[in-house]
Tab-separated table of C-alpha atoms in Angstrom:
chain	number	residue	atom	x	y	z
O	1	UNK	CA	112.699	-7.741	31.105
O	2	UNK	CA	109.872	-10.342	30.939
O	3	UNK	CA	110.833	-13.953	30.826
O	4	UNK	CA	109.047	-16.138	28.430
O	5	UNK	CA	107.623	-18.297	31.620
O	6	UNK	CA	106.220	-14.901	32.909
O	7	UNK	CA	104.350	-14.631	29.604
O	8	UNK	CA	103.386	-18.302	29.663
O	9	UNK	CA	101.447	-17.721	32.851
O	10	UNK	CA	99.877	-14.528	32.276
O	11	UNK	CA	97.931	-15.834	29.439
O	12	UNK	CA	96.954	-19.183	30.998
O	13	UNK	CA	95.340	-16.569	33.968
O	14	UNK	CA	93.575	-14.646	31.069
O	15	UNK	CA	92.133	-17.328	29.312
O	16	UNK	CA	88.421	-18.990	30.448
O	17	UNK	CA	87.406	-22.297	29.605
O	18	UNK	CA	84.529	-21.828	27.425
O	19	UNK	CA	82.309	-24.233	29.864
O	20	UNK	CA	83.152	-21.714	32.331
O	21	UNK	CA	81.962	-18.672	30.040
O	22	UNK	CA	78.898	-20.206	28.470
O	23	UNK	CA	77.928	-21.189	32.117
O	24	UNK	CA	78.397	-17.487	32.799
O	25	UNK	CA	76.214	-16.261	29.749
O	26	UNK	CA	73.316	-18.888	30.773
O	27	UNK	CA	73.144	-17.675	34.620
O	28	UNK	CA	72.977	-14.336	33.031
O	29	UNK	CA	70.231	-14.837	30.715
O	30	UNK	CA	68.165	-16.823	32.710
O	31	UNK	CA	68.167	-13.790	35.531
O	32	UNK	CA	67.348	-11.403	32.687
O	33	UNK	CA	63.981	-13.433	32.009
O	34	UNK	CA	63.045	-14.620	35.732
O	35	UNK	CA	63.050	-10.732	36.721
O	36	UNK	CA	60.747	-10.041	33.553
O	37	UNK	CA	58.389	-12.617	34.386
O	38	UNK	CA	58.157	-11.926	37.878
O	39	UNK	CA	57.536	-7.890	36.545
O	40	UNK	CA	54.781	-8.805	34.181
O	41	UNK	CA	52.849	-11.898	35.350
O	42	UNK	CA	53.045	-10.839	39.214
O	43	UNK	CA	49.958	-8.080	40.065
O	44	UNK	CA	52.207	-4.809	41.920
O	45	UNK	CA	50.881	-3.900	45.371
O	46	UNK	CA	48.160	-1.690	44.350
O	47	UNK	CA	46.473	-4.132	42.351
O	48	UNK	CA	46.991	-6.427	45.108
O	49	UNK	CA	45.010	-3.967	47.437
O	50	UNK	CA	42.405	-3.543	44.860
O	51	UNK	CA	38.298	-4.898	45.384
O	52	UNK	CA	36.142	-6.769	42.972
O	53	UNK	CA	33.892	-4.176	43.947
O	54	UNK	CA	32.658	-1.105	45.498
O	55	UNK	CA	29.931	-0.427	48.302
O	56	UNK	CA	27.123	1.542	47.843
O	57	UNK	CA	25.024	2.761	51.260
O	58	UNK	CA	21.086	1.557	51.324
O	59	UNK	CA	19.209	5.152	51.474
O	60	UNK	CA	15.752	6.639	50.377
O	61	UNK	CA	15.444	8.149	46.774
O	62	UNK	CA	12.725	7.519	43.861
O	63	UNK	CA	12.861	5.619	40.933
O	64	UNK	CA	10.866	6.021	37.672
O	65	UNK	CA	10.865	6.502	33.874
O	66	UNK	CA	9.863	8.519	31.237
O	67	UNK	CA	9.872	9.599	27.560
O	68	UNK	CA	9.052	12.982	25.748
O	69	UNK	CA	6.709	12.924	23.099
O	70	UNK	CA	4.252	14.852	20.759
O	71	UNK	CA	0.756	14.619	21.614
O	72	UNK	CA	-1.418	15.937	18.762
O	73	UNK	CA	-4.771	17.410	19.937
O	74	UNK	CA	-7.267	18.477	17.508
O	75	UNK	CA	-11.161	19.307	17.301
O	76	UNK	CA	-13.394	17.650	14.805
O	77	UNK	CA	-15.967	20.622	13.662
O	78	UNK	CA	-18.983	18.998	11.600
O	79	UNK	CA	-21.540	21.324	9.977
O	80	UNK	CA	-24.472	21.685	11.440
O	81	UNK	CA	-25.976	25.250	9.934
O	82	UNK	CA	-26.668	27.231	7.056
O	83	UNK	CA	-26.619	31.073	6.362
O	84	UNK	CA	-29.973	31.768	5.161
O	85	UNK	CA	-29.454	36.186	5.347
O	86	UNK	CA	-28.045	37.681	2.102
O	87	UNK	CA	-26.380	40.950	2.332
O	88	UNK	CA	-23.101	42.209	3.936
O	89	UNK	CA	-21.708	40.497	7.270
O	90	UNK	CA	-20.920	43.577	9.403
O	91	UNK	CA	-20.106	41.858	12.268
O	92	UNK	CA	-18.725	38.397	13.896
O	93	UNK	CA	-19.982	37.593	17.618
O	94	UNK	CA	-18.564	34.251	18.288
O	95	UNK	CA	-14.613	33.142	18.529
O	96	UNK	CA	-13.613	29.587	17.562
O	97	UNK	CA	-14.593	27.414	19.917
O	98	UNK	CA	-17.162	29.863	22.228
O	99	UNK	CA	-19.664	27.946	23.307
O	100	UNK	CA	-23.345	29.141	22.725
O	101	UNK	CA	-27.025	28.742	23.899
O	102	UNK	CA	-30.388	29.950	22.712
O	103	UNK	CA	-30.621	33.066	21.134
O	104	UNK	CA	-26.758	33.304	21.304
O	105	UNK	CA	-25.788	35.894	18.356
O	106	UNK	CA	-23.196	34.448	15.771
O	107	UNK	CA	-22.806	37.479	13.218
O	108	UNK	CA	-24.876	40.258	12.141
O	109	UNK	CA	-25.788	40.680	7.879
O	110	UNK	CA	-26.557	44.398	7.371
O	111	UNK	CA	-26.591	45.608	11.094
O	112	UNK	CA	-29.366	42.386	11.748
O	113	UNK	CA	-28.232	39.897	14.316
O	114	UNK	CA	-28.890	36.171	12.944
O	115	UNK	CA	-28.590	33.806	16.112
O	116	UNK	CA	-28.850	30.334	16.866
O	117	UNK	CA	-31.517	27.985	18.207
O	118	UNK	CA	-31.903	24.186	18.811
O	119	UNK	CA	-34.187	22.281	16.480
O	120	UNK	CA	-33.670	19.764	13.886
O	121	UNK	CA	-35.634	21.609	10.812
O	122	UNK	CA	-33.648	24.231	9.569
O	123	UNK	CA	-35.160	27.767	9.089
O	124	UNK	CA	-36.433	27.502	5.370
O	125	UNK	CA	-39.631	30.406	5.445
O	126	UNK	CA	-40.508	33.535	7.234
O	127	UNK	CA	-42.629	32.983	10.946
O	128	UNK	CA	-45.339	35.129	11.075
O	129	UNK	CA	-48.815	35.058	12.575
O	130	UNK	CA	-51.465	31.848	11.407
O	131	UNK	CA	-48.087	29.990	10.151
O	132	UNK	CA	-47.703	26.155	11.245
O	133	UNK	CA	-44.915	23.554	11.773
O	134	UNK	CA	-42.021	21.954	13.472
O	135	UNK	CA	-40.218	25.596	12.819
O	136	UNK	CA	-42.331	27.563	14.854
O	137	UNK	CA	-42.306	24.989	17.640
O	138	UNK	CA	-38.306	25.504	17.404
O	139	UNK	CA	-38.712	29.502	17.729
O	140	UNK	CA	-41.314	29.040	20.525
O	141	UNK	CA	-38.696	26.908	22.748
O	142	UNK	CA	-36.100	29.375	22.178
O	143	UNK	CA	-38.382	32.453	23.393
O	144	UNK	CA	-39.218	30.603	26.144
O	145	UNK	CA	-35.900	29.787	27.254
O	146	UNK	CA	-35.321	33.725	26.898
O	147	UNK	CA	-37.888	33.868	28.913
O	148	UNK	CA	-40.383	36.365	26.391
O	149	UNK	CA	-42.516	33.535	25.904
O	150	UNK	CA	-45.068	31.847	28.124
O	151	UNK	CA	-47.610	30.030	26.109
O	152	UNK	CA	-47.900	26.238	24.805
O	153	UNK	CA	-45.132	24.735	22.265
O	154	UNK	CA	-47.756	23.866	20.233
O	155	UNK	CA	-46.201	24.957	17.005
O	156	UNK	CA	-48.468	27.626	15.799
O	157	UNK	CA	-47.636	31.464	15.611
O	158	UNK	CA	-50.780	32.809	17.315
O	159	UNK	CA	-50.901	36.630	19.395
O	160	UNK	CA	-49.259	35.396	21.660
O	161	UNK	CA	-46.165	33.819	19.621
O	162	UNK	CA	-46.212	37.046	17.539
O	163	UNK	CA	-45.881	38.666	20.650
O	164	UNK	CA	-43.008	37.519	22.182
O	165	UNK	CA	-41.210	37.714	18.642
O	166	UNK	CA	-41.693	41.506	18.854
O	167	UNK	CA	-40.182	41.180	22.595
O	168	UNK	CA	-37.687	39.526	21.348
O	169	UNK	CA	-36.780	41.647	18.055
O	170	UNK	CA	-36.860	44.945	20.573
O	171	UNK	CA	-33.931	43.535	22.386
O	172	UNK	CA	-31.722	42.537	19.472
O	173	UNK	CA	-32.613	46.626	18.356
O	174	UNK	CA	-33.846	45.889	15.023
O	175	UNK	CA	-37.928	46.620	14.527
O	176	UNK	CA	-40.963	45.037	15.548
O	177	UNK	CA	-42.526	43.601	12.494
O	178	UNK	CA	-43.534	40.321	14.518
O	179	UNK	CA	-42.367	38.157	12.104
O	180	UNK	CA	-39.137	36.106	11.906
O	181	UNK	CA	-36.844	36.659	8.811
O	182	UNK	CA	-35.753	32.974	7.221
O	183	UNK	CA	-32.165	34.534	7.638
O	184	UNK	CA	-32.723	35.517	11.156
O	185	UNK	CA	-32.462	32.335	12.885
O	186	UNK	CA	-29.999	28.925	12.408
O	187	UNK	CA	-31.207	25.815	14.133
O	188	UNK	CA	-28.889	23.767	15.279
O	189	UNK	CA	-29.535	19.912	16.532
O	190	UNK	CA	-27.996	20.400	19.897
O	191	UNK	CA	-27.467	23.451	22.539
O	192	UNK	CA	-25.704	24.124	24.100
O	193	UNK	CA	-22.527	23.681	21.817
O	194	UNK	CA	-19.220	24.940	21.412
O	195	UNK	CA	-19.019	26.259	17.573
O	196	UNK	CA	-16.823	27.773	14.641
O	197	UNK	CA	-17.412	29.534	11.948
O	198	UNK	CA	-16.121	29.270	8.227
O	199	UNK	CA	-13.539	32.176	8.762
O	200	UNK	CA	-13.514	32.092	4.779
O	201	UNK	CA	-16.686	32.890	4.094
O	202	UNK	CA	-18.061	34.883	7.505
O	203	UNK	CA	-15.871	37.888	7.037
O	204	UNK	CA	-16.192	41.181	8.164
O	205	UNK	CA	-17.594	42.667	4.584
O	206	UNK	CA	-18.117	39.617	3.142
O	207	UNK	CA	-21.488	39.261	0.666
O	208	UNK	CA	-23.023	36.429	1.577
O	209	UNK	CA	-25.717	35.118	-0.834
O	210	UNK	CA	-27.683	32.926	0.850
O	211	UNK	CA	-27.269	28.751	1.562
O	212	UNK	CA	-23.873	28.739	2.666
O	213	UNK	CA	-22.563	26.416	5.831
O	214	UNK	CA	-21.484	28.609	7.843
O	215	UNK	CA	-21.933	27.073	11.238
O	216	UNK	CA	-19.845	23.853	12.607
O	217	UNK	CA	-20.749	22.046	15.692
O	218	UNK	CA	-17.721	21.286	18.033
O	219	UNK	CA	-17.991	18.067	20.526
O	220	UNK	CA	-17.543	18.829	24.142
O	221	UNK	CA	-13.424	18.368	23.896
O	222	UNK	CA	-10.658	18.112	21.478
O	223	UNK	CA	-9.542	14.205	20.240
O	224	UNK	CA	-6.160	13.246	21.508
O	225	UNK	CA	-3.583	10.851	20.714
O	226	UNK	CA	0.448	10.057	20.250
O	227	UNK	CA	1.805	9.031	17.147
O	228	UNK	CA	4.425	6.593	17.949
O	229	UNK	CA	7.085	4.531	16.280
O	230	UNK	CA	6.852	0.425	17.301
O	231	UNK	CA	9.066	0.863	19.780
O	232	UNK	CA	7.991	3.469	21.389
O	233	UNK	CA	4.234	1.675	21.312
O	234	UNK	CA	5.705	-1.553	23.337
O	235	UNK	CA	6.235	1.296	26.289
O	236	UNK	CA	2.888	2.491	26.341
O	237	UNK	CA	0.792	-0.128	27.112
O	238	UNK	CA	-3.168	1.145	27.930
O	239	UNK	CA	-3.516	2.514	30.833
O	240	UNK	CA	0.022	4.313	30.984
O	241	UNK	CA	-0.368	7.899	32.255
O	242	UNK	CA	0.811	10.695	29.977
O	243	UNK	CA	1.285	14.143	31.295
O	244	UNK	CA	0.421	16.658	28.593
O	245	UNK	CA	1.501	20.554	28.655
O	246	UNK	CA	-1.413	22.694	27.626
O	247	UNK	CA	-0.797	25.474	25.562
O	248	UNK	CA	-1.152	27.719	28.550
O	249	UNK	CA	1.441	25.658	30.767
O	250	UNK	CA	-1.016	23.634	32.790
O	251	UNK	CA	-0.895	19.914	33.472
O	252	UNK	CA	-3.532	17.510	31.628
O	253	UNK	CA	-3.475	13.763	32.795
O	254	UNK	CA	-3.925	11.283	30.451
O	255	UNK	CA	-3.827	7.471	29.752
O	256	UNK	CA	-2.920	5.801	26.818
O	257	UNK	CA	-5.754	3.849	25.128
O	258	UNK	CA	-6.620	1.643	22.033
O	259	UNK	CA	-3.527	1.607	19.191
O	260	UNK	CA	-4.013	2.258	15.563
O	261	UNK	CA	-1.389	0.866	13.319
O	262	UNK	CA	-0.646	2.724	9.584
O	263	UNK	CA	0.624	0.259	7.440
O	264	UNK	CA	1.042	2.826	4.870
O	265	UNK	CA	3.758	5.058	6.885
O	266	UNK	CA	4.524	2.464	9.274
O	267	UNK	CA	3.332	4.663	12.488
O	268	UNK	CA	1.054	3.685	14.974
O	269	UNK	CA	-1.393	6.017	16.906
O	270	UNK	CA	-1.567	5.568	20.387
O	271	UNK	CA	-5.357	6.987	21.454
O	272	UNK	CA	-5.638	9.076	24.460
O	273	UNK	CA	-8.357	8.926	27.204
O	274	UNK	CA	-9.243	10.779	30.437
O	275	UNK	CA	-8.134	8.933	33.368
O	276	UNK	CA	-11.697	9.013	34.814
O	277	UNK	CA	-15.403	10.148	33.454
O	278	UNK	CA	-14.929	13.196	31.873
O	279	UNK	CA	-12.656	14.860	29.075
O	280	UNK	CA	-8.757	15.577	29.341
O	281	UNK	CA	-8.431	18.993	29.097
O	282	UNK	CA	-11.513	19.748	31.669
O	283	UNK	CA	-12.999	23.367	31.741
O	284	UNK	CA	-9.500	24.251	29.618
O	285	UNK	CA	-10.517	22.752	26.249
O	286	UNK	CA	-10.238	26.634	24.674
O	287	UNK	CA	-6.757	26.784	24.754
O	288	UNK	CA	-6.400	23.966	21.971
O	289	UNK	CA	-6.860	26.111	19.455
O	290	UNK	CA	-10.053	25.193	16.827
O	291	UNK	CA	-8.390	25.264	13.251
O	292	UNK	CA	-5.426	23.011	12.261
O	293	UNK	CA	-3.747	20.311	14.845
O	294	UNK	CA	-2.184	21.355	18.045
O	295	UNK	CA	1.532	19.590	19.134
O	296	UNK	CA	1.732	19.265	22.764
O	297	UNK	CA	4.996	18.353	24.638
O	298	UNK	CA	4.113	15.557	26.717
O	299	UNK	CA	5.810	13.068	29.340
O	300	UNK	CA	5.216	9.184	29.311
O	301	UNK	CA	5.140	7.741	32.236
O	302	UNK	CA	6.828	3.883	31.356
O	303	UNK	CA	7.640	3.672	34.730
O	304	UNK	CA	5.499	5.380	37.498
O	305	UNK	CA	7.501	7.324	40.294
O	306	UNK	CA	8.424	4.802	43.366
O	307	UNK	CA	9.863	6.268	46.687
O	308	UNK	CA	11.615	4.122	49.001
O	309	UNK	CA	15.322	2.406	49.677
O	310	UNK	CA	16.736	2.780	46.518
O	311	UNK	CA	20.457	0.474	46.023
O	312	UNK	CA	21.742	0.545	42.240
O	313	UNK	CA	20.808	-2.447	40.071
O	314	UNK	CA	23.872	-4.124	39.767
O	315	UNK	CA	23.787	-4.755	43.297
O	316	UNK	CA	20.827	-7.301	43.220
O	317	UNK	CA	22.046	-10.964	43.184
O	318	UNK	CA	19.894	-13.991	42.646
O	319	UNK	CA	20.828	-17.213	44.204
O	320	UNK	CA	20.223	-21.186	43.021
O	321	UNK	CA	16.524	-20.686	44.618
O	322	UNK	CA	15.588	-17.674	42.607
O	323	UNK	CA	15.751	-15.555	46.095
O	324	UNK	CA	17.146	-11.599	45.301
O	325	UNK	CA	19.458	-10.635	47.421
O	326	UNK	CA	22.376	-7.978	47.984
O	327	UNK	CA	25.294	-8.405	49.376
O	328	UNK	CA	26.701	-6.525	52.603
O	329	UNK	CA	30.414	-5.029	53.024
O	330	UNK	CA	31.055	-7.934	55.080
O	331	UNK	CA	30.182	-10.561	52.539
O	332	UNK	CA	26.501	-11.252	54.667
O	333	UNK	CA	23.638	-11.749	51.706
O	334	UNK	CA	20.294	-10.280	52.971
O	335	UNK	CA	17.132	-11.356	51.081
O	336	UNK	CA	15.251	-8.468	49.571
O	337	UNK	CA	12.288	-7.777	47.356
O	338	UNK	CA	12.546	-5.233	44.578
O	339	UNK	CA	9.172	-3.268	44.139
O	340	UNK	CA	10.561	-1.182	40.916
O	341	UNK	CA	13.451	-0.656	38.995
O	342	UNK	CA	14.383	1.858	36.367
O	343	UNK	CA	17.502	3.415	35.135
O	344	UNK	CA	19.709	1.258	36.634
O	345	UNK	CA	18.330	2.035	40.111
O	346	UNK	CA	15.721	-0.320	42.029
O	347	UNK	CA	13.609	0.253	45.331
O	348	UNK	CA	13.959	-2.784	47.588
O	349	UNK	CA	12.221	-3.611	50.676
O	350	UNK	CA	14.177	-6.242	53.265
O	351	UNK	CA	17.221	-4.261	53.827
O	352	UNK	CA	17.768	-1.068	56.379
O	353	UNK	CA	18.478	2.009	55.470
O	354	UNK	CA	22.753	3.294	55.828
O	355	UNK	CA	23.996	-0.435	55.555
O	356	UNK	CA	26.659	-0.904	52.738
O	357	UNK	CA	25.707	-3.116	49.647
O	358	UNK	CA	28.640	-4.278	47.626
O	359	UNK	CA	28.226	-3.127	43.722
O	360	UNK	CA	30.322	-5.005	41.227
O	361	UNK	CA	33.462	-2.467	40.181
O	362	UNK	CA	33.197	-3.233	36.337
């Protein structure tokens, strides 16, 4: 049996000042939030170990830049003859776009060939023998360039005009009268010359009455240009080189030229020029085709093609003098010169190739 002193001194054991206890409480808490802090505020050993950047190595590449665009292309026929034969067009001779010369056939009106020449007085009478005029002058330099002529261009149909127009009529196949039908020739003002004809009204079976133009001159190459929004016409300043696909896969070189603003749609038109004398497409101008407006993928060149040390953009610094530089793995800055940049990647010159540039990591 417990005595009332035992009982006396078991509770004054049990019992904790409360200085003692808050003092316990306050130790406690202040452990709880010193072991957060140091957790949260104090970087863990990885981020300790980890760079403000990253190295890149100095090596060759290229840099450049380019956009894709639509290049229309599109010939600009103007008339320059009239169908003088009536009857029934049984036959076409020339494509779009052929070129011809004189005595070149263009169609045929009831089994009769009518061809061209070069002369500025269109065919308006029958050439026979005794007739005078600007007309027979045109039909004597065209049998002489056939080579069935031999006399003077003097402009009159003597024996031996009449002559060579028989020459001539026996090699088309269609008889000798000696005298040239108004519907048999169309003088043209220049030859050679690429030409098309109205596909609406010279067709195989077609009546043709008489008077209608028929016949449009081509010039020697096809007008090309980019339309372009305003953006995309501060990147093509003149003289920047645009690569055009033919329509038969080949290459055409281009530069841009003189810009055409439409206030009305809010395009511009960015003219295209051969590079040197001569005309963009070359000997290939046939493939753009003679009717309607061509689309032609084509690159432009904003920045041309550079080869040399290439180190990534980010890696250039600039210092208080306005000197480039990059910075080595070891912290050394080595002056360089940038001779292009593009897409985030320049060529430099100053720096060797395989040395390590640091590259800021964000």
């Amino acid at each position: 049996m417990r005595r009332p002193d035992d009982v006396d001194v078991t509770l004054r054991r049990r019992r904790w000042p409360w200085w003692v206890v808050g003092g316990l409480l306050l130790a406690g808490a202040a452990g709880v939030v010193g072991w957060a802090a140091a957790s949260l505020l104090s970087p863990g050993e990885e981020a300790l170990a980890s760079p403000g950047f990253t190295t890149v190595e100095v090596a060759q590449g290229e840099v450049g830049s380019s956009i894709t665009l639509n290049t229309a292309a599109a010939w600009t026929p103007v008339p320059v003859g009239a169908n003088r034969a009536a009857g029934v067009v049984t036959s076409i001779a020339v494509a779009p776009g052929d070129e011809v010369t004189q005595g070149s056939a263009l169609y045929a009106v009831d089994l009769r060939p009518v061809v061209v020449a070069q002369g500025q007085t269109p065919a308006f009478r029958d050439v026979g023998q005794g007739v005078e005029g600007p007309d027979v002058a045109q039909l004597q330099t065209m049998l002489t360039a056939l080579g069935m002529f031999h006399g003077s261009v003097d402009g009159k149909a003597g024996a031996g005009t009449v002559s060579a127009v028989k020459a001539w009529q026996k090699s088309l196949g269609v008889a000798q009268s000696g005298v040239v039908g108004v519907g048999d020739v169309i003088f043209v003002p220049t030859l050679p010359t690429r030409v098309a004809l109205d596909d609406d009204v010279i067709v195989r079976g077609a009546m043709l009455s008489g008077g209608e133009d028929v016949v449009a001159g081509l010039p020697s190459a096809p007008v090309f240009a980019v339309p372009v929004t305003e953006g995309q016409a501060a990147m093509m300043p003149t003289g920047t080189r645009v690569e055009i696909t033919s329509p038969g896969g080949d290459t055409w070189v281009a530069v841009a030229g003189e810009q055409s603003p439409d206030p009305e749609t809010g395009t511009i038109t960015v003219a295209l020029d051969a590079p040197e004398s001569g005309v963009i497409c070359g000997d290939q101008c046939g493939q753009v085709p003679v009717t309607g407006q061509a689309l032609l993928s084509s690159k432009i060149v904003t920045v041309p093609t550079v080869a040399g040390l290439v180190v990534p953009s980010a890696a250039l610094v600039t210092g208080a003098d306005g000197q480039t530089a990059v910075v080595t793995e070891a912290g050394d800055r080595v002056p360089v010169s940038v001779v292009a940049s593009a897409r985030g990647m320049s060529v430099v010159e100053g720096v060797d190739a395989g040395v390590r540039v640091r590259v800021p990591a964000s």
